[in-house]
PDB file of C-alpha atoms in Angstrom:
ATOM      1  CA  UNK A   1     154.243 -34.236 152.871  1.00  0.00           C
ATOM      2  CA  UNK A   2     151.312 -31.916 153.525  1.00  0.00           C
ATOM      3  CA  UNK A   3     151.456 -28.496 155.121  1.00  0.00           C
ATOM      4  CA  UNK A   4     148.138 -26.857 155.991  1.00  0.00           C
ATOM      5  CA  UNK A   5     149.393 -23.829 157.892  1.00  0.00           C
ATOM      6  CA  UNK A   6     149.149 -22.713 161.512  1.00  0.00           C
ATOM      7  CA  UNK A   7     145.725 -21.701 162.778  1.00  0.00           C
ATOM      8  CA  UNK A   8     145.252 -18.403 164.637  1.00  0.00           C
ATOM      9  CA  UNK A   9     148.983 -17.902 164.358  1.00  0.00           C
ATOM     10  CA  UNK A  10     148.964 -14.164 165.021  1.00  0.00           C
ATOM     11  CA  UNK A  11     147.020 -14.381 168.276  1.00  0.00           C
ATOM     12  CA  UNK A  12     149.059 -17.316 169.518  1.00  0.00           C
ATOM     13  CA  UNK A  13     152.329 -15.679 168.502  1.00  0.00           C
ATOM     14  CA  UNK A  14     151.335 -12.562 170.436  1.00  0.00           C
ATOM     15  CA  UNK A  15     150.653 -14.747 173.465  1.00  0.00           C
ATOM     16  CA  UNK A  16     154.107 -16.307 173.185  1.00  0.00           C
ATOM     17  CA  UNK A  17     155.724 -12.877 172.800  1.00  0.00           C
ATOM     18  CA  UNK A  18     153.848 -11.566 175.842  1.00  0.00           C
ATOM     19  CA  UNK A  19     155.002 -14.587 177.838  1.00  0.00           C
ATOM     20  CA  UNK A  20     158.607 -14.019 176.777  1.00  0.00           C
ATOM     21  CA  UNK A  21     158.388 -10.375 177.829  1.00  0.00           C
ATOM     22  CA  UNK A  22     156.997 -11.471 181.188  1.00  0.00           C
ATOM     23  CA  UNK A  23     159.914 -13.826 181.756  1.00  0.00           C
ATOM     24  CA  UNK A  24     162.465 -11.154 180.775  1.00  0.00           C
ATOM     25  CA  UNK A  25     160.908  -8.525 183.031  1.00  0.00           C
ATOM     26  CA  UNK A  26     160.791 -11.011 185.892  1.00  0.00           C
ATOM     27  CA  UNK A  27     164.456 -11.837 185.389  1.00  0.00           C
ATOM     28  CA  UNK A  28     165.366  -8.137 185.510  1.00  0.00           C
ATOM     29  CA  UNK A  29     163.222  -7.594 188.605  1.00  0.00           C
ATOM     30  CA  UNK A  30     164.966 -10.524 190.280  1.00  0.00           C
ATOM     31  CA  UNK A  31     168.311  -8.780 189.829  1.00  0.00           C
ATOM     32  CA  UNK A  32     167.205  -5.286 190.776  1.00  0.00           C
ATOM     33  CA  UNK A  33     165.246  -6.273 193.914  1.00  0.00           C
ATOM     34  CA  UNK A  34     163.663  -2.814 194.495  1.00  0.00           C
ATOM     35  CA  UNK A  35     161.610  -3.953 197.495  1.00  0.00           C
ATOM     36  CA  UNK A  36     161.178  -6.826 199.930  1.00  0.00           C
ATOM     37  CA  UNK A  37     159.534  -9.845 198.350  1.00  0.00           C
ATOM     38  CA  UNK A  38     160.484  -8.752 194.815  1.00  0.00           C
ATOM     39  CA  UNK A  39     162.197 -12.051 194.107  1.00  0.00           C
ATOM     40  CA  UNK A  40     159.121 -14.045 195.123  1.00  0.00           C
ATOM     41  CA  UNK A  41     156.901 -11.842 192.965  1.00  0.00           C
ATOM     42  CA  UNK A  42     159.304 -12.047 190.017  1.00  0.00           C
ATOM     43  CA  UNK A  43     159.455 -15.840 190.304  1.00  0.00           C
ATOM     44  CA  UNK A  44     155.635 -16.084 190.375  1.00  0.00           C
ATOM     45  CA  UNK A  45     155.305 -13.879 187.291  1.00  0.00           C
ATOM     46  CA  UNK A  46     157.966 -15.904 185.478  1.00  0.00           C
ATOM     47  CA  UNK A  47     156.194 -19.192 186.250  1.00  0.00           C
ATOM     48  CA  UNK A  48     152.810 -17.881 185.050  1.00  0.00           C
ATOM     49  CA  UNK A  49     154.342 -16.375 181.902  1.00  0.00           C
ATOM     50  CA  UNK A  50     156.202 -19.594 181.121  1.00  0.00           C
ATOM     51  CA  UNK A  51     153.084 -21.753 181.530  1.00  0.00           C
ATOM     52  CA  UNK A  52     151.035 -19.444 179.298  1.00  0.00           C
ATOM     53  CA  UNK A  53     153.796 -19.292 176.720  1.00  0.00           C
ATOM     54  CA  UNK A  54     154.082 -23.077 176.550  1.00  0.00           C
ATOM     55  CA  UNK A  55     150.288 -23.403 176.235  1.00  0.00           C
ATOM     56  CA  UNK A  56     150.254 -20.901 173.369  1.00  0.00           C
ATOM     57  CA  UNK A  57     153.103 -22.738 171.655  1.00  0.00           C
ATOM     58  CA  UNK A  58     151.313 -26.077 171.899  1.00  0.00           C
ATOM     59  CA  UNK A  59     148.064 -24.573 170.603  1.00  0.00           C
ATOM     60  CA  UNK A  60     149.997 -23.247 167.630  1.00  0.00           C
ATOM     61  CA  UNK A  61     150.235 -26.838 166.357  1.00  0.00           C
ATOM     62  CA  UNK A  62     146.609 -27.788 166.981  1.00  0.00           C
ATOM     63  CA  UNK A  63     145.534 -29.161 164.630  1.00  0.00           C
ATOM     64  CA  UNK A  64     148.943 -30.382 163.464  1.00  0.00           C
ATOM     65  CA  UNK A  65     149.664 -28.527 160.207  1.00  0.00           C
ATOM     66  CA  UNK A  66     150.890 -31.697 158.456  1.00  0.00           C
ATOM     67  CA  UNK A  67     148.051 -34.162 159.208  1.00  0.00           C
ATOM     68  CA  UNK A  68     144.502 -34.721 157.932  1.00  0.00           C
ATOM     69  CA  UNK A  69     141.670 -35.980 160.123  1.00  0.00           C
ATOM     70  CA  UNK A  70     140.395 -38.202 157.340  1.00  0.00           C
ATOM     71  CA  UNK A  71     137.569 -39.774 159.316  1.00  0.00           C
ATOM     72  CA  UNK A  72     135.312 -36.734 159.119  1.00  0.00           C
ATOM     73  CA  UNK A  73     135.931 -36.234 155.401  1.00  0.00           C
ATOM     74  CA  UNK A  74     135.315 -39.925 154.751  1.00  0.00           C
ATOM     75  CA  UNK A  75     132.009 -39.640 156.605  1.00  0.00           C
ATOM     76  CA  UNK A  76     130.853 -36.976 154.151  1.00  0.00           C
ATOM     77  CA  UNK A  77     132.535 -38.284 151.004  1.00  0.00           C
ATOM     78  CA  UNK A  78     130.849 -41.707 151.149  1.00  0.00           C
ATOM     79  CA  UNK A  79     127.486 -39.921 150.980  1.00  0.00           C
ATOM     80  CA  UNK A  80     128.360 -37.925 147.834  1.00  0.00           C
ATOM     81  CA  UNK A  81     128.245 -39.062 144.172  1.00  0.00           C
ATOM     82  CA  UNK A  82     131.921 -38.442 143.459  1.00  0.00           C
ATOM     83  CA  UNK A  83     131.960 -41.556 141.279  1.00  0.00           C
ATOM     84  CA  UNK A  84     129.884 -39.831 138.592  1.00  0.00           C
ATOM     85  CA  UNK A  85     130.715 -36.166 139.236  1.00  0.00           C
ATOM     86  CA  UNK A  86     132.323 -34.228 136.390  1.00  0.00           C
ATOM     87  CA  UNK A  87     132.529 -30.912 138.227  1.00  0.00           C
ATOM     88  CA  UNK A  88     133.172 -30.401 141.938  1.00  0.00           C
ATOM     89  CA  UNK A  89     133.264 -27.136 143.887  1.00  0.00           C
ATOM     90  CA  UNK A  90     134.714 -27.047 147.407  1.00  0.00           C
ATOM     91  CA  UNK A  91     133.660 -23.816 149.132  1.00  0.00           C
ATOM     92  CA  UNK A  92     136.093 -22.656 151.801  1.00  0.00           C
ATOM     93  CA  UNK A  93     138.920 -24.996 150.836  1.00  0.00           C
ATOM     94  CA  UNK A  94     141.545 -22.997 152.713  1.00  0.00           C
ATOM     95  CA  UNK A  95     144.955 -24.607 152.473  1.00  0.00           C
ATOM     96  CA  UNK A  96     143.454 -27.852 151.209  1.00  0.00           C
ATOM     97  CA  UNK A  97     142.502 -30.145 154.094  1.00  0.00           C
ATOM     98  CA  UNK A  98     139.088 -30.947 152.612  1.00  0.00           C
ATOM     99  CA  UNK A  99     140.554 -31.316 149.118  1.00  0.00           C
ATOM    100  CA  UNK A 100     143.032 -33.867 150.419  1.00  0.00           C
ATOM    101  CA  UNK A 101     140.260 -35.573 152.382  1.00  0.00           C
ATOM    102  CA  UNK A 102     138.153 -36.020 149.228  1.00  0.00           C
ATOM    103  CA  UNK A 103     141.024 -36.828 146.859  1.00  0.00           C
ATOM    104  CA  UNK A 104     140.650 -40.616 146.845  1.00  0.00           C
ATOM    105  CA  UNK A 105     136.955 -40.324 145.973  1.00  0.00           C
ATOM    106  CA  UNK A 106     137.307 -37.934 143.023  1.00  0.00           C
ATOM    107  CA  UNK A 107     137.362 -39.671 139.645  1.00  0.00           C
ATOM    108  CA  UNK A 108     140.006 -39.040 136.993  1.00  0.00           C
ATOM    109  CA  UNK A 109     138.954 -36.308 134.592  1.00  0.00           C
ATOM    110  CA  UNK A 110     136.786 -34.503 137.133  1.00  0.00           C
ATOM    111  CA  UNK A 111     137.206 -30.708 137.237  1.00  0.00           C
ATOM    112  CA  UNK A 112     137.743 -29.613 140.838  1.00  0.00           C
ATOM    113  CA  UNK A 113     137.607 -25.981 141.966  1.00  0.00           C
ATOM    114  CA  UNK A 114     138.645 -24.926 145.460  1.00  0.00           C
ATOM    115  CA  UNK A 115     137.232 -21.552 146.484  1.00  0.00           C
ATOM    116  CA  UNK A 116     138.332 -19.465 149.435  1.00  0.00           C
ATOM    117  CA  UNK A 117     139.007 -15.880 150.476  1.00  0.00           C
ATOM    118  CA  UNK A 118     142.550 -17.122 151.232  1.00  0.00           C
ATOM    119  CA  UNK A 119     143.015 -14.822 154.229  1.00  0.00           C
ATOM    120  CA  UNK A 120     146.367 -15.578 155.855  1.00  0.00           C
ATOM    121  CA  UNK A 121     145.564 -13.547 158.964  1.00  0.00           C
ATOM    122  CA  UNK A 122     143.913 -16.634 160.464  1.00  0.00           C
ATOM    123  CA  UNK A 123     145.889 -19.462 158.846  1.00  0.00           C
ATOM    124  CA  UNK A 124     149.558 -18.944 158.100  1.00  0.00           C
ATOM    125  CA  UNK A 125     150.212 -19.711 154.441  1.00  0.00           C
ATOM    126  CA  UNK A 126     146.551 -19.635 153.418  1.00  0.00           C
ATOM    127  CA  UNK A 127     146.969 -19.081 149.686  1.00  0.00           C
ATOM    128  CA  UNK A 128     145.924 -20.666 146.358  1.00  0.00           C
ATOM    129  CA  UNK A 129     149.407 -22.045 145.771  1.00  0.00           C
ATOM    130  CA  UNK A 130     149.333 -24.087 148.981  1.00  0.00           C
ATOM    131  CA  UNK A 131     145.849 -25.464 148.293  1.00  0.00           C
ATOM    132  CA  UNK A 132     146.929 -26.545 144.812  1.00  0.00           C
ATOM    133  CA  UNK A 133     150.159 -28.074 146.107  1.00  0.00           C
ATOM    134  CA  UNK A 134     148.433 -30.123 148.832  1.00  0.00           C
ATOM    135  CA  UNK A 135     145.754 -31.362 146.441  1.00  0.00           C
ATOM    136  CA  UNK A 136     148.396 -32.402 143.903  1.00  0.00           C
ATOM    137  CA  UNK A 137     150.286 -34.217 146.658  1.00  0.00           C
ATOM    138  CA  UNK A 138     147.063 -36.156 147.312  1.00  0.00           C
ATOM    139  CA  UNK A 139     146.716 -37.037 143.639  1.00  0.00           C
ATOM    140  CA  UNK A 140     144.197 -34.556 142.208  1.00  0.00           C
ATOM    141  CA  UNK A 141     144.512 -31.382 140.182  1.00  0.00           C
ATOM    142  CA  UNK A 142     142.608 -28.451 141.665  1.00  0.00           C
ATOM    143  CA  UNK A 143     141.997 -24.953 140.348  1.00  0.00           C
ATOM    144  CA  UNK A 144     142.003 -22.609 143.371  1.00  0.00           C
ATOM    145  CA  UNK A 145     139.788 -19.550 142.962  1.00  0.00           C
ATOM    146  CA  UNK A 146     139.767 -16.536 145.244  1.00  0.00           C
ATOM    147  CA  UNK A 147     136.185 -15.615 146.057  1.00  0.00           C
ATOM    148  CA  UNK A 148     133.423 -15.089 148.603  1.00  0.00           C
ATOM    149  CA  UNK A 149     130.941 -17.794 149.601  1.00  0.00           C
ATOM    150  CA  UNK A 150     128.031 -15.347 149.355  1.00  0.00           C
ATOM    151  CA  UNK A 151     128.985 -14.311 145.797  1.00  0.00           C
ATOM    152  CA  UNK A 152     130.354 -17.403 144.101  1.00  0.00           C
ATOM    153  CA  UNK A 153     132.203 -16.620 140.846  1.00  0.00           C
ATOM    154  CA  UNK A 154     130.715 -19.776 139.327  1.00  0.00           C
ATOM    155  CA  UNK A 155     128.091 -20.215 136.613  1.00  0.00           C
ATOM    156  CA  UNK A 156     124.559 -21.274 137.525  1.00  0.00           C
ATOM    157  CA  UNK A 157     123.590 -24.980 137.426  1.00  0.00           C
ATOM    158  CA  UNK A 158     127.102 -26.219 136.657  1.00  0.00           C
ATOM    159  CA  UNK A 159     128.418 -28.181 139.659  1.00  0.00           C
ATOM    160  CA  UNK A 160     127.644 -31.859 140.203  1.00  0.00           C
ATOM    161  CA  UNK A 161     128.922 -31.778 143.781  1.00  0.00           C
ATOM    162  CA  UNK A 162     129.262 -28.736 146.032  1.00  0.00           C
ATOM    163  CA  UNK A 163     130.934 -29.130 149.417  1.00  0.00           C
ATOM    164  CA  UNK A 164     131.303 -26.777 152.364  1.00  0.00           C
ATOM    165  CA  UNK A 165     133.464 -28.152 155.146  1.00  0.00           C
ATOM    166  CA  UNK A 166     133.729 -26.299 158.446  1.00  0.00           C
ATOM    167  CA  UNK A 167     133.207 -22.936 156.781  1.00  0.00           C
ATOM    168  CA  UNK A 168     129.591 -21.873 157.351  1.00  0.00           C
ATOM    169  CA  UNK A 169     130.021 -21.400 161.099  1.00  0.00           C
ATOM    170  CA  UNK A 170     132.840 -18.936 160.378  1.00  0.00           C
ATOM    171  CA  UNK A 171     130.489 -16.668 158.419  1.00  0.00           C
ATOM    172  CA  UNK A 172     128.376 -13.983 160.093  1.00  0.00           C
ATOM    173  CA  UNK A 173     124.993 -15.525 160.893  1.00  0.00           C
ATOM    174  CA  UNK A 174     123.282 -13.270 158.360  1.00  0.00           C
ATOM    175  CA  UNK A 175     125.568 -14.593 155.596  1.00  0.00           C
ATOM    176  CA  UNK A 176     124.857 -18.295 156.127  1.00  0.00           C
ATOM    177  CA  UNK A 177     121.575 -18.145 154.213  1.00  0.00           C
ATOM    178  CA  UNK A 178     122.986 -16.226 151.222  1.00  0.00           C
ATOM    179  CA  UNK A 179     125.990 -18.599 151.069  1.00  0.00           C
ATOM    180  CA  UNK A 180     123.747 -21.661 150.973  1.00  0.00           C
ATOM    181  CA  UNK A 181     121.493 -20.044 148.380  1.00  0.00           C
ATOM    182  CA  UNK A 182     124.571 -19.434 146.251  1.00  0.00           C
ATOM    183  CA  UNK A 183     125.446 -23.109 146.620  1.00  0.00           C
ATOM    184  CA  UNK A 184     121.899 -23.888 145.451  1.00  0.00           C
ATOM    185  CA  UNK A 185     122.328 -21.592 142.446  1.00  0.00           C
ATOM    186  CA  UNK A 186     125.519 -23.230 141.185  1.00  0.00           C
ATOM    187  CA  UNK A 187     124.452 -26.790 141.954  1.00  0.00           C
ATOM    188  CA  UNK A 188     123.400 -28.580 138.770  1.00  0.00           C
ATOM    189  CA  UNK A 189     119.976 -30.226 138.469  1.00  0.00           C
ATOM    190  CA  UNK A 190     120.432 -33.617 140.062  1.00  0.00           C
ATOM    191  CA  UNK A 191     123.573 -32.377 141.816  1.00  0.00           C
ATOM    192  CA  UNK A 192     124.397 -32.790 145.490  1.00  0.00           C
ATOM    193  CA  UNK A 193     125.408 -30.502 148.346  1.00  0.00           C
ATOM    194  CA  UNK A 194     127.552 -31.868 151.160  1.00  0.00           C
ATOM    195  CA  UNK A 195     128.026 -29.906 154.386  1.00  0.00           C
ATOM    196  CA  UNK A 196     130.419 -30.831 157.182  1.00  0.00           C
ATOM    197  CA  UNK A 197     130.032 -28.586 160.186  1.00  0.00           C
ATOM    198  CA  UNK A 198     131.214 -28.130 163.716  1.00  0.00           C
ATOM    199  CA  UNK A 199     128.483 -28.001 166.375  1.00  0.00           C
ATOM    200  CA  UNK A 200     128.880 -24.213 166.512  1.00  0.00           C
ATOM    201  CA  UNK A 201     125.475 -22.529 166.370  1.00  0.00           C
ATOM    202  CA  UNK A 202     123.962 -19.214 167.488  1.00  0.00           C
ATOM    203  CA  UNK A 203     123.092 -18.674 171.150  1.00  0.00           C
ATOM    204  CA  UNK A 204     119.813 -20.240 172.114  1.00  0.00           C
ATOM    205  CA  UNK A 205     120.101 -23.127 169.638  1.00  0.00           C
ATOM    206  CA  UNK A 206     120.237 -26.517 171.385  1.00  0.00           C
ATOM    207  CA  UNK A 207     120.367 -28.967 168.469  1.00  0.00           C
ATOM    208  CA  UNK A 208     123.216 -28.358 165.963  1.00  0.00           C
ATOM    209  CA  UNK A 209     122.011 -31.159 163.686  1.00  0.00           C
ATOM    210  CA  UNK A 210     118.517 -29.685 163.416  1.00  0.00           C
ATOM    211  CA  UNK A 211     119.933 -26.195 162.969  1.00  0.00           C
ATOM    212  CA  UNK A 212     122.191 -27.031 160.019  1.00  0.00           C
ATOM    213  CA  UNK A 213     119.540 -29.237 158.453  1.00  0.00           C
ATOM    214  CA  UNK A 214     117.012 -26.400 158.593  1.00  0.00           C
ATOM    215  CA  UNK A 215     119.440 -23.830 157.205  1.00  0.00           C
ATOM    216  CA  UNK A 216     120.173 -26.071 154.212  1.00  0.00           C
ATOM    217  CA  UNK A 217     116.468 -26.711 153.612  1.00  0.00           C
ATOM    218  CA  UNK A 218     115.648 -22.996 153.824  1.00  0.00           C
ATOM    219  CA  UNK A 219     118.133 -22.342 151.004  1.00  0.00           C
ATOM    220  CA  UNK A 220     116.154 -24.423 148.520  1.00  0.00           C
ATOM    221  CA  UNK A 221     117.527 -27.916 149.076  1.00  0.00           C
ATOM    222  CA  UNK A 222     115.805 -31.169 149.833  1.00  0.00           C
ATOM    223  CA  UNK A 223     117.747 -32.748 152.697  1.00  0.00           C
ATOM    224  CA  UNK A 224     118.466 -36.407 151.973  1.00  0.00           C
ATOM    225  CA  UNK A 225     120.550 -37.419 154.965  1.00  0.00           C
ATOM    226  CA  UNK A 226     122.003 -36.032 158.163  1.00  0.00           C
ATOM    227  CA  UNK A 227     124.349 -37.725 160.572  1.00  0.00           C
ATOM    228  CA  UNK A 228     126.759 -37.039 163.378  1.00  0.00           C
ATOM    229  CA  UNK A 229     130.442 -37.866 163.349  1.00  0.00           C
ATOM    230  CA  UNK A 230     132.265 -38.266 166.636  1.00  0.00           C
ATOM    231  CA  UNK A 231     135.225 -35.975 167.201  1.00  0.00           C
ATOM    232  CA  UNK A 232     138.608 -37.144 168.507  1.00  0.00           C
ATOM    233  CA  UNK A 233     138.879 -36.375 172.179  1.00  0.00           C
ATOM    234  CA  UNK A 234     135.131 -36.186 172.674  1.00  0.00           C
ATOM    235  CA  UNK A 235     132.944 -33.105 172.645  1.00  0.00           C
ATOM    236  CA  UNK A 236     129.914 -32.397 170.491  1.00  0.00           C
ATOM    237  CA  UNK A 237     130.107 -34.345 167.209  1.00  0.00           C
ATOM    238  CA  UNK A 238     130.476 -32.949 163.717  1.00  0.00           C
ATOM    239  CA  UNK A 239     127.288 -32.620 161.678  1.00  0.00           C
ATOM    240  CA  UNK A 240     127.008 -33.948 158.120  1.00  0.00           C
ATOM    241  CA  UNK A 241     124.161 -32.778 155.869  1.00  0.00           C
ATOM    242  CA  UNK A 242     123.622 -34.148 152.373  1.00  0.00           C
ATOM    243  CA  UNK A 243     121.015 -32.489 150.146  1.00  0.00           C
ATOM    244  CA  UNK A 244     119.848 -32.093 146.581  1.00  0.00           C
ATOM    245  CA  UNK A 245     118.381 -29.009 144.913  1.00  0.00           C
ATOM    246  CA  UNK A 246     114.651 -28.884 145.496  1.00  0.00           C
ATOM    247  CA  UNK A 247     112.628 -28.453 142.279  1.00  0.00           C
ATOM    248  CA  UNK A 248     110.695 -25.657 143.972  1.00  0.00           C
ATOM    249  CA  UNK A 249     113.803 -24.044 145.451  1.00  0.00           C
TER     250      UNK A 249
END
């Protein structure tokens, strides 16, 4: 059984606490009745607080912390040479969703490193132990490493496959380039970079696919393939970029 933590748990918990306080205050106002119409006002506040509290509670489990949306990881994994990779680096592994998504493609004997800042202020339980546990549950051994995407604690030209799944858009815009250049540095000659991204781009950018393709190319990669992957429930699709280190990069 996987557990990938609760996203944005602090903000959503605060929303639920605020809603509870609203309901309690409304209940007290209903009893005190300091002025005409107080009961109607208290009831309205209670209804609004309850609705907002329920919405925050439901968002707390989106995405469900025990499931993997395998389709998007499959879409990237089939484009990567996992069958001959001896060393794999997953940048921004978090609690292990991407590691679990790639597990069936990784060959026995491959050394897999999952790197993340492991900040539990955004994802509850975001820690190396959880990433390792989820990967092991999926059938692979992973060495979690705490580190920054713009300063990878990894030797140059050593990784056969480097992946970055839904992490680049979380970086400040000025750090996207340095992070991709670091991926280029650690990627072995003949290695492959795989990027899976949300269609989240800076203001004024209309084509997420072109944007992520250009950012990868600017970092010294030769882009081999790009494609879009539909998202459950609609909305702008995910973007997949597959690239190899450019000899002139």
